[in-house]
């Protein structure tokens, strides 16, 4: 265990192995519940608890993967570039959809925080829950929230969006690809966008756009909402 804790590659190896296991399980059983990221998180927790390895020791070698988060998010702009003409034809509807999604997210967080009697610090921690962690961490820190808890909430939101997006689109009879992409990207950032890409090229492109725009809008609007509680 001491060798693993001091290894410069243990965290990376465990993260990649656990995600590979998640992908294998999803491909074999093809159920939304078997989300690769969810399985990888659970597997990593089990390994760390079983081996009595602290999170700090794990993260000291796994942190190098987090450096790839921002460039990976930027790469999501490629599908959007391929559908640029579609964006120009529908920019008003797309912008309206993203704006409504951002306001719905912030208003729901405010309402639930009041209902459950959360403190101001807990409230602002949840405000950036639907934007990518690369932006959400900065928003949470700027507003005085718990940054580590914000990351956890962002991941949970993304996983739930990834798992439920096809089902919700079917329930509410959303068939327009642009609408699907905007909804998924605005509500569940990059993790949800991976599902949008699976749903189709247009869905993936619009979801990629929604990540960036909703993130920027949240940076601007969240400080205003932070004053409401």
Short mmCIF file of C-alpha atoms in Angstrom, two decimals:
data_model
loop_
_atom_site.label_atom_id
_atom_site.label_comp_id
_atom_site.label_asym_id
_atom_site.label_seq_id
_atom_site.Cartn_x
_atom_site.Cartn_y
_atom_site.Cartn_z
CA UNK A 1 0.00 0.00 0.00
CA UNK A 2 2.86 2.37 0.75
CA UNK A 3 4.27 1.70 -2.72
CA UNK A 4 0.92 2.53 -4.32
CA UNK A 5 0.51 5.71 -2.28
CA UNK A 6 3.94 6.94 -3.36
CA UNK A 7 3.57 5.89 -6.99
CA UNK A 8 3.41 8.71 -9.52
CA UNK A 9 1.13 6.65 -11.78
CA UNK A 10 -1.23 4.87 -9.38
CA UNK A 11 -3.99 7.49 -9.56
CA UNK A 12 -3.90 7.68 -13.35
CA UNK A 13 -3.83 3.90 -13.71
CA UNK A 14 -6.74 3.43 -11.31
CA UNK A 15 -8.80 6.15 -13.00
CA UNK A 16 -8.28 4.78 -16.50
CA UNK A 17 -8.87 1.19 -15.39
CA UNK A 18 -12.08 2.04 -13.56
CA UNK A 19 -13.43 4.01 -16.53
CA UNK A 20 -12.50 1.17 -18.88
CA UNK A 21 -14.46 -1.17 -16.61
CA UNK A 22 -17.42 1.20 -16.76
CA UNK A 23 -17.33 1.27 -20.57
CA UNK A 24 -17.18 -2.53 -20.68
CA UNK A 25 -20.18 -2.89 -18.37
CA UNK A 26 -22.21 -0.35 -20.37
CA UNK A 27 -21.48 -2.03 -23.70
CA UNK A 28 -22.31 -5.46 -22.34
CA UNK A 29 -25.64 -4.66 -20.67
CA UNK A 30 -26.58 -1.43 -22.51
CA UNK A 31 -28.55 0.08 -19.63
CA UNK A 32 -28.63 3.80 -18.81
CA UNK A 33 -28.05 2.95 -15.15
CA UNK A 34 -24.60 1.57 -16.01
CA UNK A 35 -23.07 4.95 -16.78
CA UNK A 36 -19.28 4.57 -17.25
CA UNK A 37 -18.45 7.60 -15.11
CA UNK A 38 -20.75 6.48 -12.30
CA UNK A 39 -19.27 2.99 -12.32
CA UNK A 40 -15.71 4.35 -12.38
CA UNK A 41 -16.42 6.59 -9.38
CA UNK A 42 -17.93 3.74 -7.38
CA UNK A 43 -15.09 1.37 -8.32
CA UNK A 44 -12.45 3.94 -7.37
CA UNK A 45 -14.10 4.54 -3.99
CA UNK A 46 -14.24 0.80 -3.29
CA UNK A 47 -10.56 0.36 -4.16
CA UNK A 48 -9.43 3.30 -2.03
CA UNK A 49 -11.50 2.19 0.97
CA UNK A 50 -10.42 -1.45 0.64
CA UNK A 51 -6.75 -0.55 0.37
CA UNK A 52 -7.05 2.18 3.04
CA UNK A 53 -5.53 4.76 0.68
CA UNK A 54 -6.34 8.39 1.38
CA UNK A 55 -7.89 10.63 -1.24
CA UNK A 56 -4.90 12.98 -0.98
CA UNK A 57 -2.51 10.17 -1.88
CA UNK A 58 -4.71 9.12 -4.79
CA UNK A 59 -5.15 12.65 -6.12
CA UNK A 60 -1.44 13.45 -5.95
CA UNK A 61 -0.93 11.09 -8.89
CA UNK A 62 -4.38 11.39 -10.50
CA UNK A 63 -4.33 15.18 -10.78
CA UNK A 64 -2.51 15.03 -14.10
CA UNK A 65 -5.71 13.83 -15.74
CA UNK A 66 -7.53 16.97 -14.59
CA UNK A 67 -5.12 19.06 -16.66
CA UNK A 68 -6.80 17.60 -19.74
CA UNK A 69 -10.27 18.78 -18.69
CA UNK A 70 -10.09 22.26 -20.22
CA UNK A 71 -8.62 21.25 -23.62
CA UNK A 72 -11.10 18.36 -23.80
CA UNK A 73 -13.95 20.81 -23.25
CA UNK A 74 -12.56 23.12 -25.95
CA UNK A 75 -12.45 20.20 -28.40
CA UNK A 76 -16.22 19.96 -28.14
CA UNK A 77 -16.30 23.03 -30.39
CA UNK A 78 -15.42 20.85 -33.39
CA UNK A 79 -18.95 19.41 -33.87
CA UNK A 80 -20.31 22.96 -33.61
CA UNK A 81 -17.98 24.19 -36.36
CA UNK A 82 -19.31 21.47 -38.64
CA UNK A 83 -22.89 22.67 -38.04
CA UNK A 84 -22.18 26.42 -38.16
CA UNK A 85 -24.79 27.07 -40.86
CA UNK A 86 -27.47 25.49 -38.67
CA UNK A 87 -26.46 27.76 -35.81
CA UNK A 88 -26.79 30.87 -37.99
CA UNK A 89 -30.28 29.85 -39.10
CA UNK A 90 -31.55 29.15 -35.58
CA UNK A 91 -29.51 31.43 -33.32
CA UNK A 92 -32.53 33.22 -31.82
CA UNK A 93 -34.26 30.01 -30.76
CA UNK A 94 -30.98 28.55 -29.50
CA UNK A 95 -30.14 31.61 -27.42
CA UNK A 96 -33.66 31.70 -25.98
CA UNK A 97 -33.43 28.03 -25.06
CA UNK A 98 -30.08 28.43 -23.32
CA UNK A 99 -31.25 31.54 -21.44
CA UNK A 100 -34.39 29.80 -20.23
CA UNK A 101 -32.33 26.80 -19.13
CA UNK A 102 -29.87 28.91 -17.15
CA UNK A 103 -32.63 30.88 -15.41
CA UNK A 104 -34.56 27.69 -14.66
CA UNK A 105 -31.48 26.14 -13.06
CA UNK A 106 -30.70 29.17 -10.91
CA UNK A 107 -34.33 29.69 -9.87
CA UNK A 108 -34.75 26.02 -8.94
CA UNK A 109 -31.59 26.12 -6.81
CA UNK A 110 -32.88 29.25 -5.07
CA UNK A 111 -36.32 27.72 -4.45
CA UNK A 112 -34.95 24.42 -3.12
CA UNK A 113 -32.40 26.20 -0.94
CA UNK A 114 -35.19 28.22 0.69
CA UNK A 115 -37.38 25.14 1.13
CA UNK A 116 -34.61 23.12 2.81
CA UNK A 117 -33.19 26.05 4.77
CA UNK A 118 -29.68 25.99 3.31
CA UNK A 119 -27.11 28.54 4.38
CA UNK A 120 -25.79 31.16 1.97
CA UNK A 121 -22.53 29.25 1.55
CA UNK A 122 -24.37 26.01 0.75
CA UNK A 123 -26.67 27.88 -1.63
CA UNK A 124 -23.90 29.45 -3.71
CA UNK A 125 -22.15 26.08 -3.78
CA UNK A 126 -25.07 24.69 -5.78
CA UNK A 127 -25.58 27.61 -8.17
CA UNK A 128 -23.03 26.42 -10.79
CA UNK A 129 -24.25 22.81 -10.71
CA UNK A 130 -25.21 22.69 -14.40
CA UNK A 131 -22.06 24.14 -15.97
CA UNK A 132 -18.78 22.42 -16.67
CA UNK A 133 -16.47 22.07 -13.67
CA UNK A 134 -13.72 24.06 -15.43
CA UNK A 135 -15.98 27.13 -15.04
CA UNK A 136 -18.08 26.03 -12.07
CA UNK A 137 -15.12 25.72 -9.71
CA UNK A 138 -14.17 29.34 -10.33
CA UNK A 139 -17.75 30.53 -9.86
CA UNK A 140 -18.11 28.65 -6.59
CA UNK A 141 -14.81 29.95 -5.26
CA UNK A 142 -15.64 33.52 -6.25
CA UNK A 143 -19.03 33.36 -4.50
CA UNK A 144 -17.57 31.77 -1.35
CA UNK A 145 -18.95 28.26 -1.76
CA UNK A 146 -17.49 24.83 -1.04
CA UNK A 147 -15.49 24.19 -4.22
CA UNK A 148 -15.01 20.45 -3.67
CA UNK A 149 -18.72 20.00 -3.03
CA UNK A 150 -19.49 22.01 -6.16
CA UNK A 151 -17.38 19.61 -8.23
CA UNK A 152 -19.26 16.64 -6.76
CA UNK A 153 -22.64 18.24 -7.51
CA UNK A 154 -21.57 19.10 -11.06
CA UNK A 155 -20.52 15.50 -11.69
CA UNK A 156 -23.77 14.13 -10.24
CA UNK A 157 -25.79 16.55 -12.37
CA UNK A 158 -23.91 15.50 -15.49
CA UNK A 159 -24.35 11.79 -14.78
CA UNK A 160 -28.09 12.19 -14.17
CA UNK A 161 -28.42 14.20 -17.37
CA UNK A 162 -26.45 11.61 -19.32
CA UNK A 163 -28.61 8.79 -17.99
CA UNK A 164 -32.01 10.45 -18.31
CA UNK A 165 -31.71 12.59 -21.48
CA UNK A 166 -33.07 10.04 -24.02
CA UNK A 167 -35.88 9.00 -21.68
CA UNK A 168 -36.98 12.58 -20.92
CA UNK A 169 -36.91 13.54 -24.60
CA UNK A 170 -39.14 10.57 -25.31
CA UNK A 171 -41.54 11.32 -22.44
CA UNK A 172 -41.97 14.97 -23.42
CA UNK A 173 -41.97 14.10 -27.14
CA UNK A 174 -39.00 16.32 -27.99
CA UNK A 175 -38.00 15.28 -31.50
CA UNK A 176 -36.23 18.39 -32.84
CA UNK A 177 -32.44 17.69 -32.77
CA UNK A 178 -31.56 21.32 -32.01
CA UNK A 179 -33.93 21.39 -29.02
CA UNK A 180 -32.51 18.13 -27.70
CA UNK A 181 -28.93 19.38 -27.92
CA UNK A 182 -29.67 22.72 -26.27
CA UNK A 183 -31.57 21.06 -23.44
CA UNK A 184 -28.92 18.45 -22.71
CA UNK A 185 -25.95 20.82 -22.92
CA UNK A 186 -27.54 23.54 -20.81
CA UNK A 187 -28.71 21.15 -18.10
CA UNK A 188 -25.84 18.68 -17.85
CA UNK A 189 -22.69 20.23 -19.42
CA UNK A 190 -19.91 18.04 -20.88
CA UNK A 191 -21.00 14.72 -19.38
CA UNK A 192 -24.46 15.16 -20.83
CA UNK A 193 -22.94 16.25 -24.13
CA UNK A 194 -21.31 12.85 -24.54
CA UNK A 195 -24.83 11.41 -24.62
CA UNK A 196 -25.99 14.16 -26.99
CA UNK A 197 -23.19 13.21 -29.39
CA UNK A 198 -24.44 9.62 -29.28
CA UNK A 199 -27.96 10.88 -30.07
CA UNK A 200 -26.78 12.60 -33.27
CA UNK A 201 -24.39 15.10 -34.85
CA UNK A 202 -26.78 18.04 -34.56
CA UNK A 203 -27.58 17.23 -30.93
CA UNK A 204 -23.87 17.02 -30.15
CA UNK A 205 -23.07 20.31 -31.87
CA UNK A 206 -25.87 22.24 -30.16
CA UNK A 207 -25.01 20.69 -26.81
CA UNK A 208 -21.37 21.74 -27.23
CA UNK A 209 -22.46 25.30 -27.92
CA UNK A 210 -24.78 25.28 -24.91
CA UNK A 211 -21.93 24.33 -22.58
CA UNK A 212 -19.95 27.44 -23.44
CA UNK A 213 -22.85 29.89 -23.59
CA UNK A 214 -24.58 28.63 -20.44
CA UNK A 215 -21.25 28.73 -18.62
CA UNK A 216 -20.65 32.35 -19.57
CA UNK A 217 -24.22 33.34 -18.70
CA UNK A 218 -23.94 31.64 -15.32
CA UNK A 219 -20.70 33.51 -14.59
CA UNK A 220 -22.56 36.77 -15.18
CA UNK A 221 -25.94 35.94 -13.60
CA UNK A 222 -24.92 33.74 -10.63
CA UNK A 223 -23.46 36.67 -8.59
CA UNK A 224 -26.83 38.41 -8.90
CA UNK A 225 -28.71 35.33 -7.69
CA UNK A 226 -26.18 34.91 -4.88
CA UNK A 227 -27.63 38.05 -3.26
CA UNK A 228 -31.14 36.56 -3.03
CA UNK A 229 -30.31 34.32 -0.05
#
